[in-house]
Every structure is written in C-alpha cells, then in structure tokens.
C-alpha cells in the first residue's frame, strides 16, 4: 500500500471503532466520507463563524451534496478538529505554547483568512488572495499563518509554478531576499518538489507579510506524519524548503499533528481529556 492508501485505511479503521457509518462520494469511490459534516468533527458541530469562513473561502470545502469537509482524510477537517476548540476557550496562550509561537496579545484566531498581497490586488492582476487555513493575529500587529496538510502531499506529483506577477511586487521582498530568490526559481521550475507545494507557501508568506514587519510574521506548516515511502519524500522536502529560507526573518516552522498532540498532553490538564482523547484516537 502506498501512503495515500495507508492514510485512508487508518481513518476507515478509526471510523469503524466509533461505529460510524461511511459513504462513498461516487459509485467507484471508497467509503471515506461521513454522512454529515458534523460527524467528522470533534464535538459534533461546526461553529457559525468557522462555517461562514469556509463558505466565503475559495476552497469549496462545504460545497456539494457530499462535501470535502466530510472526508475522513480532509486537512480542513483536521484543522477544525485541532483549532476550533480554541475559538471557544479563552486560553489561547496555551495553544500558543503548544505551537511555540508568541502567546501574549492574541487578538483573534480565524479560519480561511484571506490575505491580499498588495494594496490594490485587482489592479496588479491578482484575482484571489491567498487563503491561509488558520491565522493567529495580535493586537500590536503581527500574524502567524498555519497551513494544514494531511492527504494532499500524497496525491500530487506535478507542482504548479509561481506566477511572474508575484515577482513584480518589489517592495514586498525587501526584508526577505531568500524568499525572493526562491520565488524567482519557482517561477521557472518546481525545483523537484513533488510533495510540498512551495509556490503556495510563498503566496501565503506574501499575504501574511503585507502591512506587517517581516520579523512579526511566522508561517507554520502543520502536517500529518503519515506512514510509507511517499511520506519520507515529504519530510525530506520539508527540511530542504526550510533550509532554503533559514536566514530570512520569516521561516517555515514545521510541526506534525502528532507532535502537537504529544506537546498538548504535557501542557493541558484533565479538563481537556475529551479533546485530547479524540485527537489521539484519530490522528496518532
């Protein structure tokens, strides 16, 4: 079995342990989808603000009779299962401690945050702003973007190139020359990245950095550390990408969902046992 098949088998087994009925999206597909969005989520509900954010976003996670957010292997569902909990609890500094990001002055945590890369995107030829999966914003400025990946790295082989128009944003690159050099190369070649999707990460950094100081911006790559050879390629690419931009003030900080869960057990008390048990049963 390849990594994609192992992921699907693992989550099907999890659903079976929960006596959870599943369905296929089409006649030829495997039964990898829950009967409702809520059945795929911790606590069995999707917060209204989170639902509105997904409806306004470009990903179409809630579109269709059987939508992407119902997939057992959905990275969006993983993002909701991990981070929605913290929208409902006023202890966001604990989440920041687990993620190793600044913990004071958190103003807002939001999903599908749309981040324009310049002051007049349409005039510059940008139709849609980057959508970061989760965004942490601070009262005194600064942002942390969290890009979540679960199954996607194991379905892609051919990577998209970065549009030249991003290179024309000359002011945006002044503080991050390594990112600029990487962007220039990604406009011509995928640099043999098969799993990571580096062009998307560059776009996210431009959006996070707009109207901010580079030193106040971070990008977290939140991923599922899956079994299989394909995942070994993914991990190598994560390290290679991080090494390319390591000398710039904005770095790409990887953290697996398994590492998050392990750190959460050290930080959180018994009051969060249901949350921790759910994440452990599903993603460890």
PDB file of C-alpha atoms in Angstrom, residues 3-284:
ATOM      1  CA  UNK A   3       0.962   6.358   1.709  1.00  0.00           C
ATOM      2  CA  UNK A   4      -2.376   7.556   0.325  1.00  0.00           C
ATOM      3  CA  UNK A   5      -3.916   4.105   0.741  1.00  0.00           C
ATOM      4  CA  UNK A   6      -2.467   3.713   4.237  1.00  0.00           C
ATOM      5  CA  UNK A   7      -3.959   7.041   5.327  1.00  0.00           C
ATOM      6  CA  UNK A   8      -7.392   6.080   4.055  1.00  0.00           C
ATOM      7  CA  UNK A   9      -7.210   2.635   5.670  1.00  0.00           C
ATOM      8  CA  UNK A  10      -6.163   4.148   9.006  1.00  0.00           C
ATOM      9  CA  UNK A  11      -9.089   6.570   9.133  1.00  0.00           C
ATOM     10  CA  UNK A  12     -11.556   3.944   7.948  1.00  0.00           C
ATOM     11  CA  UNK A  13     -10.401   1.805  10.877  1.00  0.00           C
ATOM     12  CA  UNK A  14     -10.902   4.762  13.222  1.00  0.00           C
ATOM     13  CA  UNK A  15     -14.465   5.234  11.932  1.00  0.00           C
ATOM     14  CA  UNK A  16     -15.171   1.533  12.377  1.00  0.00           C
ATOM     15  CA  UNK A  17     -14.043   1.732  16.020  1.00  0.00           C
ATOM     16  CA  UNK A  18     -16.557   4.532  16.500  1.00  0.00           C
ATOM     17  CA  UNK A  19     -19.346   2.508  14.809  1.00  0.00           C
ATOM     18  CA  UNK A  20     -19.543   5.410  12.374  1.00  0.00           C
ATOM     19  CA  UNK A  21     -21.343   4.788   9.069  1.00  0.00           C
ATOM     20  CA  UNK A  22     -19.496   5.979   5.968  1.00  0.00           C
ATOM     21  CA  UNK A  23     -20.374   6.633   2.350  1.00  0.00           C
ATOM     22  CA  UNK A  24     -18.579   6.954  -0.985  1.00  0.00           C
ATOM     23  CA  UNK A  25     -18.631  10.169  -2.979  1.00  0.00           C
ATOM     24  CA  UNK A  26     -19.320   8.281  -6.190  1.00  0.00           C
ATOM     25  CA  UNK A  27     -20.051   4.728  -7.308  1.00  0.00           C
ATOM     26  CA  UNK A  28     -16.402   3.825  -7.890  1.00  0.00           C
ATOM     27  CA  UNK A  29     -15.009   5.519  -4.795  1.00  0.00           C
ATOM     28  CA  UNK A  30     -14.181   4.050  -1.412  1.00  0.00           C
ATOM     29  CA  UNK A  31     -16.274   4.820   1.641  1.00  0.00           C
ATOM     30  CA  UNK A  32     -14.165   7.675   3.007  1.00  0.00           C
ATOM     31  CA  UNK A  33     -16.895  10.223   3.795  1.00  0.00           C
ATOM     32  CA  UNK A  34     -19.067  10.699   6.867  1.00  0.00           C
ATOM     33  CA  UNK A  35     -22.822  11.092   6.496  1.00  0.00           C
ATOM     34  CA  UNK A  36     -22.639  14.707   7.665  1.00  0.00           C
ATOM     35  CA  UNK A  37     -20.026  17.394   8.244  1.00  0.00           C
ATOM     36  CA  UNK A  38     -20.704  17.325  11.967  1.00  0.00           C
ATOM     37  CA  UNK A  39     -19.980  13.592  12.206  1.00  0.00           C
ATOM     38  CA  UNK A  40     -16.423  14.301  11.036  1.00  0.00           C
ATOM     39  CA  UNK A  41     -15.705  16.874  13.752  1.00  0.00           C
ATOM     40  CA  UNK A  42     -14.775  16.857  17.421  1.00  0.00           C
ATOM     41  CA  UNK A  43     -17.828  17.813  19.458  1.00  0.00           C
ATOM     42  CA  UNK A  44     -20.139  17.162  16.512  1.00  0.00           C
ATOM     43  CA  UNK A  45     -20.527  20.780  15.479  1.00  0.00           C
ATOM     44  CA  UNK A  46     -19.111  23.446  13.184  1.00  0.00           C
ATOM     45  CA  UNK A  47     -19.001  26.903  14.792  1.00  0.00           C
ATOM     46  CA  UNK A  48     -21.043  29.514  12.899  1.00  0.00           C
ATOM     47  CA  UNK A  49     -18.032  31.792  12.380  1.00  0.00           C
ATOM     48  CA  UNK A  50     -15.984  28.889  11.073  1.00  0.00           C
ATOM     49  CA  UNK A  51     -18.804  27.821   8.747  1.00  0.00           C
ATOM     50  CA  UNK A  52     -19.096  31.367   7.402  1.00  0.00           C
ATOM     51  CA  UNK A  53     -15.343  31.486   6.824  1.00  0.00           C
ATOM     52  CA  UNK A  54     -15.425  28.261   4.809  1.00  0.00           C
ATOM     53  CA  UNK A  55     -18.427  29.456   2.806  1.00  0.00           C
ATOM     54  CA  UNK A  56     -16.595  32.691   1.958  1.00  0.00           C
ATOM     55  CA  UNK A  57     -13.338  30.936   1.113  1.00  0.00           C
ATOM     56  CA  UNK A  58     -12.128  29.719  -2.246  1.00  0.00           C
ATOM     57  CA  UNK A  59     -11.594  26.083  -1.264  1.00  0.00           C
ATOM     58  CA  UNK A  60     -15.212  24.966  -1.605  1.00  0.00           C
ATOM     59  CA  UNK A  61     -14.929  22.755   1.465  1.00  0.00           C
ATOM     60  CA  UNK A  62     -18.682  22.902   2.118  1.00  0.00           C
ATOM     61  CA  UNK A  63     -19.899  22.721  -1.484  1.00  0.00           C
ATOM     62  CA  UNK A  64     -21.713  19.752  -2.925  1.00  0.00           C
ATOM     63  CA  UNK A  65     -24.107  17.100  -1.707  1.00  0.00           C
ATOM     64  CA  UNK A  66     -21.140  15.272  -0.184  1.00  0.00           C
ATOM     65  CA  UNK A  67     -18.574  17.964   0.564  1.00  0.00           C
ATOM     66  CA  UNK A  68     -14.832  17.837   1.122  1.00  0.00           C
ATOM     67  CA  UNK A  69     -15.179  18.575   4.831  1.00  0.00           C
ATOM     68  CA  UNK A  70     -16.901  15.185   5.210  1.00  0.00           C
ATOM     69  CA  UNK A  71     -13.781  13.329   4.054  1.00  0.00           C
ATOM     70  CA  UNK A  72     -12.028  11.358   6.783  1.00  0.00           C
ATOM     71  CA  UNK A  73      -8.709  12.401   5.224  1.00  0.00           C
ATOM     72  CA  UNK A  74      -9.621  16.105   4.921  1.00  0.00           C
ATOM     73  CA  UNK A  75      -6.921  18.520   6.056  1.00  0.00           C
ATOM     74  CA  UNK A  76      -9.651  21.122   6.615  1.00  0.00           C
ATOM     75  CA  UNK A  77     -11.409  18.740   9.000  1.00  0.00           C
ATOM     76  CA  UNK A  78      -8.104  18.162  10.783  1.00  0.00           C
ATOM     77  CA  UNK A  79      -7.670  21.942  11.109  1.00  0.00           C
ATOM     78  CA  UNK A  80     -11.168  22.285  12.597  1.00  0.00           C
ATOM     79  CA  UNK A  81     -10.680  19.339  14.944  1.00  0.00           C
ATOM     80  CA  UNK A  82      -7.429  20.785  16.289  1.00  0.00           C
ATOM     81  CA  UNK A  83      -8.057  24.537  16.290  1.00  0.00           C
ATOM     82  CA  UNK A  84     -11.805  25.207  16.545  1.00  0.00           C
ATOM     83  CA  UNK A  85     -11.658  24.133  20.192  1.00  0.00           C
ATOM     84  CA  UNK A  86      -9.560  27.212  20.953  1.00  0.00           C
ATOM     85  CA  UNK A  87     -12.078  29.639  19.449  1.00  0.00           C
ATOM     86  CA  UNK A  88     -14.492  28.608  22.175  1.00  0.00           C
ATOM     87  CA  UNK A  89     -11.991  28.777  25.051  1.00  0.00           C
ATOM     88  CA  UNK A  90     -10.344  31.973  26.240  1.00  0.00           C
ATOM     89  CA  UNK A  91      -6.995  30.354  26.951  1.00  0.00           C
ATOM     90  CA  UNK A  92      -5.325  30.945  23.647  1.00  0.00           C
ATOM     91  CA  UNK A  93      -1.954  31.392  25.318  1.00  0.00           C
ATOM     92  CA  UNK A  94      -1.974  27.634  25.981  1.00  0.00           C
ATOM     93  CA  UNK A  95      -2.428  26.947  22.283  1.00  0.00           C
ATOM     94  CA  UNK A  96       0.430  29.343  21.529  1.00  0.00           C
ATOM     95  CA  UNK A  97       2.645  27.494  23.998  1.00  0.00           C
ATOM     96  CA  UNK A  98       1.961  24.179  22.277  1.00  0.00           C
ATOM     97  CA  UNK A  99       2.706  25.720  18.869  1.00  0.00           C
ATOM     98  CA  UNK A 100       5.803  27.601  20.129  1.00  0.00           C
ATOM     99  CA  UNK A 101       4.502  30.954  18.883  1.00  0.00           C
ATOM    100  CA  UNK A 102       4.125  34.282  20.768  1.00  0.00           C
ATOM    101  CA  UNK A 103       1.475  33.876  23.470  1.00  0.00           C
ATOM    102  CA  UNK A 104       0.711  37.443  24.591  1.00  0.00           C
ATOM    103  CA  UNK A 105      -1.659  39.849  22.904  1.00  0.00           C
ATOM    104  CA  UNK A 106      -3.516  37.357  20.716  1.00  0.00           C
ATOM    105  CA  UNK A 107      -6.423  39.285  19.195  1.00  0.00           C
ATOM    106  CA  UNK A 108      -8.076  36.685  17.013  1.00  0.00           C
ATOM    107  CA  UNK A 109      -7.820  33.170  15.630  1.00  0.00           C
ATOM    108  CA  UNK A 110      -9.661  32.658  12.359  1.00  0.00           C
ATOM    109  CA  UNK A 111     -10.106  30.099   9.600  1.00  0.00           C
ATOM    110  CA  UNK A 112      -9.673  30.592   5.845  1.00  0.00           C
ATOM    111  CA  UNK A 113      -8.198  34.063   6.374  1.00  0.00           C
ATOM    112  CA  UNK A 114      -7.983  35.975   3.101  1.00  0.00           C
ATOM    113  CA  UNK A 115      -4.740  37.926   2.926  1.00  0.00           C
ATOM    114  CA  UNK A 116      -4.153  40.306  -0.005  1.00  0.00           C
ATOM    115  CA  UNK A 117      -0.552  40.531  -1.175  1.00  0.00           C
ATOM    116  CA  UNK A 118      -0.694  44.266  -2.015  1.00  0.00           C
ATOM    117  CA  UNK A 119      -2.871  47.352  -1.560  1.00  0.00           C
ATOM    118  CA  UNK A 120      -4.724  47.013  -4.888  1.00  0.00           C
ATOM    119  CA  UNK A 121      -4.662  43.312  -5.849  1.00  0.00           C
ATOM    120  CA  UNK A 122      -7.062  43.506  -8.792  1.00  0.00           C
ATOM    121  CA  UNK A 123      -5.097  46.308 -10.430  1.00  0.00           C
ATOM    122  CA  UNK A 124      -1.984  44.147 -10.121  1.00  0.00           C
ATOM    123  CA  UNK A 125      -3.722  41.190 -11.755  1.00  0.00           C
ATOM    124  CA  UNK A 126      -4.433  39.101  -8.647  1.00  0.00           C
ATOM    125  CA  UNK A 127      -7.915  37.595  -8.799  1.00  0.00           C
ATOM    126  CA  UNK A 128      -7.956  35.827  -5.438  1.00  0.00           C
ATOM    127  CA  UNK A 129      -5.899  36.484  -2.302  1.00  0.00           C
ATOM    128  CA  UNK A 130      -4.102  33.632  -0.568  1.00  0.00           C
ATOM    129  CA  UNK A 131      -6.306  31.797   1.944  1.00  0.00           C
ATOM    130  CA  UNK A 132      -4.373  30.574   4.960  1.00  0.00           C
ATOM    131  CA  UNK A 133      -6.060  27.691   6.789  1.00  0.00           C
ATOM    132  CA  UNK A 134      -5.709  29.222  10.259  1.00  0.00           C
ATOM    133  CA  UNK A 135      -4.462  32.695  11.130  1.00  0.00           C
ATOM    134  CA  UNK A 136      -3.419  33.986  14.555  1.00  0.00           C
ATOM    135  CA  UNK A 137      -3.380  37.802  14.764  1.00  0.00           C
ATOM    136  CA  UNK A 138      -2.001  40.019  17.512  1.00  0.00           C
ATOM    137  CA  UNK A 139      -3.220  43.289  18.985  1.00  0.00           C
ATOM    138  CA  UNK A 140       0.092  45.076  18.348  1.00  0.00           C
ATOM    139  CA  UNK A 141       0.486  43.705  14.846  1.00  0.00           C
ATOM    140  CA  UNK A 142       1.974  40.504  13.575  1.00  0.00           C
ATOM    141  CA  UNK A 143       0.486  37.305  12.248  1.00  0.00           C
ATOM    142  CA  UNK A 144       1.091  33.580  12.381  1.00  0.00           C
ATOM    143  CA  UNK A 145      -0.295  31.626   9.454  1.00  0.00           C
ATOM    144  CA  UNK A 146      -0.913  27.897   9.793  1.00  0.00           C
ATOM    145  CA  UNK A 147      -1.046  25.858   6.597  1.00  0.00           C
ATOM    146  CA  UNK A 148      -2.533  22.398   7.225  1.00  0.00           C
ATOM    147  CA  UNK A 149      -1.824  19.328   5.101  1.00  0.00           C
ATOM    148  CA  UNK A 150      -2.987  15.765   5.561  1.00  0.00           C
ATOM    149  CA  UNK A 151      -3.622  13.765   2.377  1.00  0.00           C
ATOM    150  CA  UNK A 152      -2.703  16.377  -0.273  1.00  0.00           C
ATOM    151  CA  UNK A 153       1.080  15.761  -0.387  1.00  0.00           C
ATOM    152  CA  UNK A 154       0.499  12.153  -1.387  1.00  0.00           C
ATOM    153  CA  UNK A 155      -1.758  12.846  -4.323  1.00  0.00           C
ATOM    154  CA  UNK A 156       0.446  15.395  -6.077  1.00  0.00           C
ATOM    155  CA  UNK A 157       3.337  14.825  -8.418  1.00  0.00           C
ATOM    156  CA  UNK A 158       3.350  17.824 -10.767  1.00  0.00           C
ATOM    157  CA  UNK A 159       3.720  21.106  -8.903  1.00  0.00           C
ATOM    158  CA  UNK A 160       2.342  24.444 -10.104  1.00  0.00           C
ATOM    159  CA  UNK A 161       4.826  27.177 -10.934  1.00  0.00           C
ATOM    160  CA  UNK A 162       4.652  30.595  -9.304  1.00  0.00           C
ATOM    161  CA  UNK A 163       3.252  33.375 -11.478  1.00  0.00           C
ATOM    162  CA  UNK A 164       5.740  36.086 -12.514  1.00  0.00           C
ATOM    163  CA  UNK A 165       3.383  38.777 -11.241  1.00  0.00           C
ATOM    164  CA  UNK A 166       4.386  37.977  -7.661  1.00  0.00           C
ATOM    165  CA  UNK A 167       7.976  38.869  -8.523  1.00  0.00           C
ATOM    166  CA  UNK A 168       6.829  42.327  -9.613  1.00  0.00           C
ATOM    167  CA  UNK A 169       5.865  43.214  -6.017  1.00  0.00           C
ATOM    168  CA  UNK A 170       9.295  44.756  -5.459  1.00  0.00           C
ATOM    169  CA  UNK A 171       8.533  46.376  -2.081  1.00  0.00           C
ATOM    170  CA  UNK A 172       7.226  43.114  -0.642  1.00  0.00           C
ATOM    171  CA  UNK A 173      10.566  41.343  -0.891  1.00  0.00           C
ATOM    172  CA  UNK A 174      12.924  43.855   0.732  1.00  0.00           C
ATOM    173  CA  UNK A 175      13.160  42.079   4.093  1.00  0.00           C
ATOM    174  CA  UNK A 176      13.124  38.534   2.735  1.00  0.00           C
ATOM    175  CA  UNK A 177      15.741  38.117  -0.033  1.00  0.00           C
ATOM    176  CA  UNK A 178      15.907  34.337   0.383  1.00  0.00           C
ATOM    177  CA  UNK A 179      12.165  34.060  -0.199  1.00  0.00           C
ATOM    178  CA  UNK A 180      12.546  36.349  -3.239  1.00  0.00           C
ATOM    179  CA  UNK A 181      15.294  34.187  -4.676  1.00  0.00           C
ATOM    180  CA  UNK A 182      13.206  31.070  -4.083  1.00  0.00           C
ATOM    181  CA  UNK A 183      10.178  32.721  -5.719  1.00  0.00           C
ATOM    182  CA  UNK A 184      12.220  33.597  -8.784  1.00  0.00           C
ATOM    183  CA  UNK A 185      13.315  29.985  -9.169  1.00  0.00           C
ATOM    184  CA  UNK A 186       9.787  28.669  -8.595  1.00  0.00           C
ATOM    185  CA  UNK A 187       8.512  30.808 -11.455  1.00  0.00           C
ATOM    186  CA  UNK A 188      10.660  28.704 -13.824  1.00  0.00           C
ATOM    187  CA  UNK A 189      10.865  25.280 -12.170  1.00  0.00           C
ATOM    188  CA  UNK A 190       9.310  23.294  -9.333  1.00  0.00           C
ATOM    189  CA  UNK A 191      12.870  22.564  -8.086  1.00  0.00           C
ATOM    190  CA  UNK A 192      11.994  18.865  -7.926  1.00  0.00           C
ATOM    191  CA  UNK A 193       9.438  19.374  -5.162  1.00  0.00           C
ATOM    192  CA  UNK A 194       6.866  16.586  -5.557  1.00  0.00           C
ATOM    193  CA  UNK A 195       5.070  16.686  -2.200  1.00  0.00           C
ATOM    194  CA  UNK A 196       5.334  20.058  -0.501  1.00  0.00           C
ATOM    195  CA  UNK A 197       3.755  22.697  -2.780  1.00  0.00           C
ATOM    196  CA  UNK A 198       6.328  25.507  -2.276  1.00  0.00           C
ATOM    197  CA  UNK A 199       4.619  28.050  -4.571  1.00  0.00           C
ATOM    198  CA  UNK A 200       1.567  28.058  -2.284  1.00  0.00           C
ATOM    199  CA  UNK A 201       3.757  28.677   0.763  1.00  0.00           C
ATOM    200  CA  UNK A 202       5.420  31.642  -0.961  1.00  0.00           C
ATOM    201  CA  UNK A 203       1.999  33.167  -1.671  1.00  0.00           C
ATOM    202  CA  UNK A 204       0.971  32.677   1.952  1.00  0.00           C
ATOM    203  CA  UNK A 205       4.085  34.468   3.179  1.00  0.00           C
ATOM    204  CA  UNK A 206       3.393  37.445   0.882  1.00  0.00           C
ATOM    205  CA  UNK A 207      -0.140  37.674   2.255  1.00  0.00           C
ATOM    206  CA  UNK A 208       0.938  37.326   5.869  1.00  0.00           C
ATOM    207  CA  UNK A 209       3.667  39.920   5.411  1.00  0.00           C
ATOM    208  CA  UNK A 210       1.601  42.640   3.725  1.00  0.00           C
ATOM    209  CA  UNK A 211       1.308  45.667   6.039  1.00  0.00           C
ATOM    210  CA  UNK A 212       3.423  43.851   8.650  1.00  0.00           C
ATOM    211  CA  UNK A 213       7.066  43.784   9.647  1.00  0.00           C
ATOM    212  CA  UNK A 214       8.720  40.580   8.494  1.00  0.00           C
ATOM    213  CA  UNK A 215      10.070  39.938  11.987  1.00  0.00           C
ATOM    214  CA  UNK A 216       6.481  39.833  13.294  1.00  0.00           C
ATOM    215  CA  UNK A 217       5.327  37.178  10.826  1.00  0.00           C
ATOM    216  CA  UNK A 218       5.569  33.396  11.022  1.00  0.00           C
ATOM    217  CA  UNK A 219       4.407  30.522   8.868  1.00  0.00           C
ATOM    218  CA  UNK A 220       3.660  27.128  10.425  1.00  0.00           C
ATOM    219  CA  UNK A 221       3.456  24.057   8.240  1.00  0.00           C
ATOM    220  CA  UNK A 222       1.082  21.767  10.156  1.00  0.00           C
ATOM    221  CA  UNK A 223       1.129  18.290   8.650  1.00  0.00           C
ATOM    222  CA  UNK A 224       0.159  14.688   9.227  1.00  0.00           C
ATOM    223  CA  UNK A 225       3.234  12.489   9.627  1.00  0.00           C
ATOM    224  CA  UNK A 226       1.962   9.515   7.663  1.00  0.00           C
ATOM    225  CA  UNK A 227       3.407   6.037   7.134  1.00  0.00           C
ATOM    226  CA  UNK A 228       5.012   4.980   3.873  1.00  0.00           C
ATOM    227  CA  UNK A 229       7.799   5.854   1.446  1.00  0.00           C
ATOM    228  CA  UNK A 230       5.912   8.825  -0.036  1.00  0.00           C
ATOM    229  CA  UNK A 231       5.936  10.415   3.385  1.00  0.00           C
ATOM    230  CA  UNK A 232       9.721  10.062   3.583  1.00  0.00           C
ATOM    231  CA  UNK A 233       9.910  12.190   0.434  1.00  0.00           C
ATOM    232  CA  UNK A 234       7.572  14.705   2.045  1.00  0.00           C
ATOM    233  CA  UNK A 235       9.705  15.009   5.182  1.00  0.00           C
ATOM    234  CA  UNK A 236      12.882  15.459   3.136  1.00  0.00           C
ATOM    235  CA  UNK A 237      11.217  18.238   1.136  1.00  0.00           C
ATOM    236  CA  UNK A 238      10.044  19.993   4.316  1.00  0.00           C
ATOM    237  CA  UNK A 239      13.621  20.087   5.597  1.00  0.00           C
ATOM    238  CA  UNK A 240      15.007  21.182   2.230  1.00  0.00           C
ATOM    239  CA  UNK A 241      12.487  24.006   1.956  1.00  0.00           C
ATOM    240  CA  UNK A 242      13.194  25.196   5.500  1.00  0.00           C
ATOM    241  CA  UNK A 243      16.937  25.220   4.807  1.00  0.00           C
ATOM    242  CA  UNK A 244      16.500  27.385   1.700  1.00  0.00           C
ATOM    243  CA  UNK A 245      14.915  30.301   3.597  1.00  0.00           C
ATOM    244  CA  UNK A 246      16.527  29.755   7.023  1.00  0.00           C
ATOM    245  CA  UNK A 247      18.486  33.051   7.017  1.00  0.00           C
ATOM    246  CA  UNK A 248      15.429  35.248   6.439  1.00  0.00           C
ATOM    247  CA  UNK A 249      13.352  36.689   9.320  1.00  0.00           C
ATOM    248  CA  UNK A 250      10.293  34.703   8.171  1.00  0.00           C
ATOM    249  CA  UNK A 251      10.840  30.989   8.500  1.00  0.00           C
ATOM    250  CA  UNK A 252       8.708  27.996   7.713  1.00  0.00           C
ATOM    251  CA  UNK A 253       8.232  26.191  11.025  1.00  0.00           C
ATOM    252  CA  UNK A 254       7.056  22.574  10.577  1.00  0.00           C
ATOM    253  CA  UNK A 255       5.019  20.799  13.226  1.00  0.00           C
ATOM    254  CA  UNK A 256       3.213  17.496  12.813  1.00  0.00           C
ATOM    255  CA  UNK A 257      -0.215  16.891  14.308  1.00  0.00           C
ATOM    256  CA  UNK A 258       1.358  14.013  16.247  1.00  0.00           C
ATOM    257  CA  UNK A 259       3.930  16.361  17.774  1.00  0.00           C
ATOM    258  CA  UNK A 260       1.129  18.808  18.614  1.00  0.00           C
ATOM    259  CA  UNK A 261      -0.797  16.088  20.452  1.00  0.00           C
ATOM    260  CA  UNK A 262       2.269  14.952  22.386  1.00  0.00           C
ATOM    261  CA  UNK A 263       3.029  18.525  23.488  1.00  0.00           C
ATOM    262  CA  UNK A 264      -0.646  19.136  24.324  1.00  0.00           C
ATOM    263  CA  UNK A 265      -0.605  16.245  26.791  1.00  0.00           C
ATOM    264  CA  UNK A 266       2.256  17.971  28.619  1.00  0.00           C
ATOM    265  CA  UNK A 267       0.557  21.359  28.737  1.00  0.00           C
ATOM    266  CA  UNK A 268      -3.153  20.676  29.194  1.00  0.00           C
ATOM    267  CA  UNK A 269      -4.882  19.361  32.283  1.00  0.00           C
ATOM    268  CA  UNK A 270      -7.585  16.741  32.776  1.00  0.00           C
ATOM    269  CA  UNK A 271     -10.351  19.221  31.893  1.00  0.00           C
ATOM    270  CA  UNK A 272      -9.333  18.768  28.253  1.00  0.00           C
ATOM    271  CA  UNK A 273      -9.343  14.960  28.351  1.00  0.00           C
ATOM    272  CA  UNK A 274     -12.158  14.612  25.789  1.00  0.00           C
ATOM    273  CA  UNK A 275     -10.342  16.869  23.334  1.00  0.00           C
ATOM    274  CA  UNK A 276      -7.031  15.093  23.823  1.00  0.00           C
ATOM    275  CA  UNK A 277      -8.613  11.640  23.638  1.00  0.00           C
ATOM    276  CA  UNK A 278     -10.354  12.495  20.368  1.00  0.00           C
ATOM    277  CA  UNK A 279      -7.183  13.817  18.736  1.00  0.00           C
ATOM    278  CA  UNK A 280      -5.177  10.839  19.983  1.00  0.00           C
ATOM    279  CA  UNK A 281      -7.663   8.218  18.833  1.00  0.00           C
ATOM    280  CA  UNK A 282      -7.959   9.779  15.412  1.00  0.00           C
ATOM    281  CA  UNK A 283      -4.534  11.149  14.500  1.00  0.00           C
ATOM    282  CA  UNK A 284      -1.913   9.227  16.497  1.00  0.00           C
TER     283      UNK A 284
END
